[in-house]
Amino acid sequence: MDLQTFPQFANLPPELVLNMSDFLDIATLAHLSQSSKQVHTLLHTTLQQAAREVALPSEEEYQSRIYTDISGLFQVSEANGTLDRPRERLAQVVVMGQYEAVKFLLDAGVDPNAHTIFGFRMLCLAVGDEAPENGFPIVDLLLEYGADPSLPNVQNSEWTPLGAAAYMGYDFLVQKLLRAGADVNAPGVIHTIVKFCRMETIQMAVSLGADLRQPLPATGETVLRWAMDSDYPEILPLMLKELPDLISTQNVLGQSLLWPALNLEDMDIITMLVDAGIDLNIQDDEGDTALHYAISLYLPQPALLFIERGINVGVRAHRGLTELHHAANTGLIEVVSPLLARGNVDINAQTNWLETPLHLAVEKGYSHIVRKLIACGADLSITDTDQRTPMDLAVFLGRRELWLLLYYHMPS
């Protein structure tokens, strides 16, 4: 509607204005309400009602999409995922950064803690979609109108506005939310802050009561694990200094920090952990030590470091595999002599299937390992559960070169 067509709109009888408002959309209503103070007052209630109707889905629409499963957790129904999208004007203007539109809806009484049909809270949407260079005005606006900075998304109780801001690496916003009273001890929040934020933000979180010692419920990981992945290299050494008693903590799989450090193939972190006194002899739920794991990943440098620093060797892990079995299985010849030099490593140790390291080297076709094991005194006559010697296995697999090598070293 063009207001210039109705220069005397404000002079119309109030009853007529209200009757006309029933046929106008909210954008036109908002436009008309700004034509004069009298019209604004007259349309205020109508505008509020209209705003609430378009700002959020109806209760019936929420119930058709979101349900509680048998464990009491909220879920978004996939079966109803093809339903027509309801009107979610508040979410739209939050995502688009339309400050005045958000303010208009909040002024109309729309709940700042409302969520979308898929369970996303408005504050989480604002955190994820606002450009940091703008200073997060929508976040400020939602907080001003009472948005709870600790309230998670409906379908993910571990995704809070604070966690989202930390994940994005927005230190300024994390600090803003902390000052607004966000729960820094919500599951996973401090871990995310440690991984993605600067030290000053971590220190602020600690000063406000963050518990650096809490493990992640699902994995058992401490903040030290997340500090290993920090974008800021100074974080891990500072965390190790602050939390020396947590360095040998194991996750739910029984693994220490050395396992993820090996996955990262970061020798600086591995050396840092060893120098800080991490327990090298920790075994995971499979019975593996970090040495087993390093050899299985074909990482000679950390494997040799562990041996040099006195890690237990000759340890039988899952399926009866020793470190020497892993070396034979991966072809990592660099560790064979250092392992055998320790004196308590059985070169003929057998797995649960009675395989020796020599059996595994033949199976993989690693002639350099076969030669090394023979030179170190491996017994060529031991049979596995199939009653095969290493030479029998070479015949079975068609490895003529290895068969000849074993044949020429058979005792006469």
XYZ file of C-alpha atoms in Angstrom:
412
model
C 0.000 0.000 0.000
C 1.290 3.434 -0.952
C 0.806 5.828 1.966
C 0.887 8.814 -0.357
C -2.432 7.575 -1.752
C -3.959 8.045 1.686
C -2.568 11.313 3.042
C -5.370 11.443 5.623
C -5.093 7.804 6.709
C -4.571 8.851 10.319
C -7.880 10.726 10.197
C -9.924 7.660 9.341
C -12.214 6.289 12.049
C -10.327 3.848 14.301
C -12.868 1.092 13.636
C -12.251 1.402 9.895
C -8.470 1.323 10.337
C -8.741 -1.838 12.434
C -11.081 -3.467 9.931
C -8.675 -2.667 7.112
C -5.764 -4.105 9.098
C -7.357 -7.552 8.952
C -6.586 -7.647 5.213
C -2.984 -6.401 5.365
C 0.247 -8.372 5.682
C 2.646 -7.658 8.510
C 5.078 -5.672 6.366
C 2.303 -3.297 5.290
C 1.014 -3.079 8.858
C 4.458 -2.155 10.114
C 4.778 0.420 7.343
C 1.409 1.962 8.139
C 2.124 2.052 11.846
C 4.994 4.416 11.132
C 2.767 6.914 9.288
C 1.788 8.653 12.508
C 1.887 8.242 16.257
C -1.889 7.856 16.325
C -1.852 5.004 13.799
C 1.082 3.352 15.556
C -0.844 3.340 18.830
C -3.956 2.084 17.100
C -2.202 -0.779 15.309
C 0.132 -1.740 18.146
C -1.899 -4.696 19.423
C -2.720 -5.894 15.917
C 0.939 -5.708 14.959
C 2.027 -7.666 18.009
C -0.470 -10.410 17.291
C 0.471 -10.555 13.608
C 4.181 -10.564 14.442
C 3.794 -13.480 16.825
C 1.860 -15.429 14.208
C 4.559 -15.169 11.537
C 7.625 -15.137 13.782
C 7.475 -18.788 14.808
C 5.817 -22.021 13.702
C 2.594 -22.998 15.395
C 2.587 -25.414 18.308
C 1.079 -28.053 16.017
C 3.943 -27.612 13.554
C 6.512 -27.974 16.329
C 4.847 -31.160 17.531
C 4.814 -32.604 14.019
C 8.577 -32.159 13.667
C 10.138 -32.558 17.105
C 9.581 -35.492 19.458
C 11.177 -37.061 22.523
C 12.753 -40.500 22.035
C 12.765 -43.352 24.562
C 15.933 -42.020 26.193
C 14.322 -38.634 26.793
C 16.290 -36.819 24.092
C 14.716 -34.465 21.590
C 14.845 -35.587 17.965
C 13.809 -34.019 14.664
C 11.471 -36.317 12.790
C 12.936 -37.436 9.462
C 9.591 -38.878 8.465
C 8.134 -35.380 8.444
C 11.156 -33.800 6.830
C 9.336 -33.289 3.541
C 6.478 -31.281 5.033
C 6.050 -27.744 3.802
C 8.341 -25.395 5.680
C 6.376 -23.290 8.176
C 6.853 -19.549 8.446
C 9.821 -18.760 10.693
C 10.244 -15.046 10.274
C 12.325 -14.548 13.408
C 14.872 -17.145 12.339
C 15.011 -15.660 8.854
C 15.733 -12.120 9.976
C 18.243 -13.327 12.582
C 20.172 -15.248 9.926
C 19.956 -12.317 7.497
C 21.190 -9.908 10.162
C 18.164 -7.622 9.876
C 18.499 -5.788 13.173
C 15.349 -3.657 12.991
C 13.205 -6.612 11.954
C 14.538 -8.712 14.847
C 13.905 -5.844 17.240
C 10.378 -5.389 15.897
C 9.533 -9.044 16.523
C 11.103 -9.016 19.980
C 9.201 -5.828 20.808
C 6.053 -7.668 19.778
C 6.730 -10.183 22.528
C 8.298 -13.022 20.552
C 10.411 -15.217 22.849
C 14.169 -14.618 22.258
C 14.788 -18.185 23.469
C 12.532 -19.653 20.785
C 13.868 -22.251 18.386
C 13.307 -23.167 14.767
C 11.348 -26.144 13.557
C 14.663 -28.021 13.476
C 15.577 -27.115 17.042
C 18.067 -24.294 16.496
C 17.977 -21.524 19.109
C 17.971 -17.946 17.868
C 21.142 -17.081 19.760
C 22.978 -20.050 18.218
C 21.810 -18.930 14.780
C 23.068 -15.411 15.406
C 26.443 -16.696 16.574
C 26.852 -18.833 13.477
C 25.629 -16.379 10.870
C 26.708 -12.892 11.957
C 29.880 -11.457 10.488
C 32.428 -10.917 13.289
C 33.582 -7.607 11.830
C 30.135 -6.166 12.554
C 30.446 -6.760 16.288
C 27.493 -9.180 16.601
C 24.651 -6.652 17.040
C 21.959 -9.357 16.748
C 23.610 -11.310 19.572
C 23.612 -8.145 21.677
C 19.971 -7.533 20.835
C 18.872 -11.056 21.734
C 20.789 -10.880 25.012
C 19.215 -7.506 25.763
C 15.766 -9.039 25.352
C 16.578 -11.927 27.661
C 18.059 -14.687 25.504
C 19.727 -17.301 27.715
C 23.397 -17.673 26.624
C 23.516 -21.132 28.224
C 20.462 -22.572 26.486
C 21.443 -25.305 24.000
C 19.776 -26.235 20.761
C 16.809 -28.529 21.274
C 18.120 -31.489 19.325
C 21.710 -31.172 20.579
C 22.075 -30.496 24.280
C 25.844 -30.008 23.882
C 25.598 -27.170 21.328
C 25.228 -23.901 23.198
C 25.793 -20.328 21.965
C 29.064 -20.256 23.907
C 30.217 -23.535 22.394
C 29.272 -22.310 18.922
C 31.196 -19.059 19.383
C 34.241 -20.965 20.620
C 34.043 -23.392 17.706
C 34.071 -20.440 15.308
C 37.146 -19.062 17.076
C 35.384 -15.799 17.910
C 37.311 -14.811 21.044
C 35.534 -11.462 21.294
C 32.133 -13.134 21.194
C 33.150 -15.890 23.619
C 34.216 -13.227 26.083
C 30.957 -11.323 25.509
C 28.897 -14.451 26.248
C 30.997 -15.270 29.299
C 30.313 -11.800 30.655
C 26.614 -12.395 29.960
C 26.690 -15.403 32.270
C 27.000 -18.306 29.819
C 27.673 -21.662 31.487
C 31.342 -22.348 30.866
C 31.027 -25.830 32.375
C 28.364 -27.076 29.979
C 29.564 -30.369 28.425
C 32.428 -29.811 26.007
C 32.475 -26.020 26.199
C 35.829 -25.560 27.925
C 37.360 -28.188 25.627
C 36.185 -26.211 22.604
C 37.487 -22.962 24.085
C 40.896 -24.554 24.712
C 41.067 -25.837 21.128
C 39.951 -22.759 19.213
C 40.511 -19.698 21.414
C 43.437 -17.631 22.608
C 45.031 -17.929 26.023
C 43.415 -14.724 27.291
C 39.980 -16.212 26.588
C 40.908 -19.472 28.318
C 42.142 -17.509 31.328
C 38.903 -15.537 31.429
C 36.902 -18.774 31.347
C 38.974 -20.191 34.209
C 38.534 -17.002 36.230
C 34.775 -17.450 35.827
C 34.859 -21.000 37.148
C 35.715 -23.208 34.180
C 36.757 -26.680 35.330
C 39.799 -27.651 33.291
C 39.759 -31.119 34.836
C 36.375 -32.259 33.609
C 36.525 -35.009 30.974
C 34.210 -35.186 28.023
C 31.379 -37.546 29.037
C 31.307 -39.458 25.759
C 35.039 -39.961 25.194
C 36.758 -39.352 28.520
C 39.099 -36.857 26.858
C 40.551 -34.026 28.923
C 41.347 -30.507 27.741
C 44.930 -31.660 27.132
C 43.716 -33.721 24.186
C 41.978 -30.682 22.700
C 44.976 -28.468 23.399
C 46.973 -30.742 21.093
C 44.795 -29.538 18.201
C 44.881 -25.873 19.208
C 45.414 -23.241 16.549
C 47.862 -21.630 18.987
C 51.043 -23.683 19.649
C 51.641 -22.086 23.043
C 48.442 -23.579 24.494
C 49.566 -27.215 24.928
C 52.800 -26.553 26.866
C 50.955 -24.130 29.131
C 48.179 -26.669 29.727
C 50.724 -29.407 30.469
C 52.378 -27.132 33.006
C 49.016 -26.264 34.564
C 47.685 -29.844 34.660
C 50.683 -32.185 35.089
C 48.617 -34.831 36.893
C 46.328 -35.237 33.879
C 49.048 -36.043 31.375
C 48.611 -39.824 31.653
C 44.817 -39.780 31.776
C 43.200 -42.401 29.543
C 40.103 -41.993 27.404
C 37.202 -44.448 27.284
C 39.264 -46.698 24.985
C 42.123 -46.783 27.473
C 44.339 -44.654 25.241
C 46.655 -41.958 26.528
C 47.512 -38.714 24.744
C 50.199 -40.556 22.808
C 47.602 -42.234 20.593
C 46.151 -39.030 19.093
C 49.648 -37.544 18.976
C 50.703 -40.497 16.833
C 47.641 -40.022 14.644
C 48.752 -36.428 14.114
C 52.268 -37.664 13.285
C 53.532 -34.638 15.190
C 56.956 -35.468 16.580
C 57.153 -32.177 18.468
C 53.999 -33.001 20.440
C 55.092 -36.608 20.997
C 58.467 -35.473 22.335
C 56.780 -32.825 24.480
C 54.540 -35.455 26.079
C 57.439 -37.840 26.693
C 59.583 -35.070 28.182
C 56.649 -34.038 30.399
C 56.611 -37.518 31.923
C 53.690 -39.288 30.288
C 53.424 -42.953 31.274
C 54.811 -44.832 28.278
C 53.592 -48.201 29.519
C 49.868 -47.482 29.425
C 47.967 -50.173 27.546
C 44.670 -49.506 25.834
C 41.623 -51.759 25.940
C 43.203 -53.965 23.264
C 46.367 -54.359 25.307
C 48.440 -52.230 22.936
C 51.041 -49.785 24.177
C 51.941 -46.624 22.304
C 54.869 -48.587 20.857
C 52.565 -51.187 19.325
C 50.516 -48.375 17.853
C 53.496 -46.398 16.523
C 54.880 -49.458 14.752
C 51.461 -50.371 13.341
C 51.307 -46.850 11.842
C 54.818 -47.250 10.402
C 56.248 -44.393 12.448
C 59.896 -45.228 13.138
C 60.905 -41.985 14.847
C 58.423 -42.091 17.748
C 58.834 -45.869 18.040
C 62.585 -45.492 18.473
C 62.027 -42.659 20.960
C 59.766 -44.855 23.091
C 62.310 -47.688 23.062
C 65.115 -45.269 23.932
C 63.098 -43.856 26.856
C 62.559 -47.310 28.339
C 59.070 -48.397 27.337
C 58.248 -52.003 28.213
C 58.854 -54.319 25.271
C 57.819 -57.886 24.569
C 54.262 -57.003 25.580
C 51.580 -59.340 24.197
C 48.526 -57.348 23.174
C 45.296 -58.315 21.404
C 45.511 -61.515 19.343
C 48.842 -62.154 21.041
C 50.690 -59.613 18.915
C 53.988 -58.244 20.216
C 55.838 -55.197 18.953
C 57.994 -57.481 16.803
C 54.894 -58.945 15.174
C 53.786 -55.415 14.278
C 57.237 -54.633 12.845
C 57.062 -57.766 10.696
C 53.526 -56.929 9.639
C 54.371 -53.371 8.545
C 57.928 -53.878 7.322
C 59.364 -51.418 9.843
C 62.878 -52.833 9.950
C 64.328 -49.868 11.881
C 62.901 -51.138 15.167
C 63.819 -54.828 14.877
C 67.385 -54.578 16.174
C 66.561 -52.047 18.947
C 63.742 -54.318 20.138
C 65.881 -57.443 20.173
C 68.722 -55.524 21.833
C 66.534 -55.076 24.914
C 66.992 -58.779 25.662
C 63.458 -59.657 26.742
C 61.846 -59.768 23.308
C 61.097 -63.275 22.058
C 61.920 -63.404 18.375
C 59.793 -66.558 18.099
C 56.773 -65.291 20.043
C 53.522 -66.704 18.654
C 50.161 -65.038 18.216
C 46.829 -66.624 19.083
C 47.101 -68.320 15.678
C 50.653 -69.471 16.526
C 52.221 -67.155 13.966
C 55.756 -65.962 14.621
C 57.056 -62.621 13.346
C 58.708 -64.611 10.575
C 55.346 -66.021 9.486
C 53.943 -62.490 9.230
C 56.949 -61.184 7.295
C 56.580 -64.037 4.784
C 52.840 -63.437 4.516
C 53.427 -59.754 3.716
C 56.294 -60.507 1.353
C 58.834 -58.358 3.223
C 62.124 -59.959 2.239
C 64.163 -57.385 4.182
C 62.355 -58.336 7.402
C 62.712 -62.050 6.639
C 66.482 -61.628 6.168
C 66.767 -59.610 9.368
C 64.833 -62.129 11.468
C 66.827 -65.032 10.054
C 70.067 -63.178 10.797
C 68.879 -62.592 14.375
C 68.187 -66.276 14.941
C 64.497 -66.803 14.161
C 63.372 -70.450 14.296
C 62.353 -71.558 10.800
C 60.637 -74.764 11.929
C 57.772 -73.386 14.048
C 54.289 -74.136 12.693
C 51.131 -72.051 12.914
C 47.554 -73.281 13.475
C 47.497 -74.511 9.856
C 50.624 -76.562 10.595
C 52.657 -74.426 8.222
C 56.221 -73.334 8.777
C 57.301 -70.004 7.281
C 58.706 -71.931 4.319
C 55.420 -73.813 3.877
C 53.648 -70.470 3.918
C 55.988 -69.131 1.227
C 55.118 -72.119 -0.970
C 51.394 -71.703 -0.288
C 51.524 -68.002 -1.234
C 53.738 -68.546 -4.258
C 56.601 -66.452 -2.877
C 59.475 -68.229 -4.603
C 62.134 -65.675 -3.608
C 61.276 -66.043 0.068
C 61.064 -69.822 -0.202
C 64.598 -69.930 -1.627
C 65.827 -67.565 1.079
C 64.333 -69.740 3.822
C 65.461 -72.960 2.154
C 69.102 -71.863 2.025
C 68.984 -71.022 5.733
C 67.330 -74.225 6.897
C 69.567 -76.056 9.352
C 71.187 -79.075 7.772
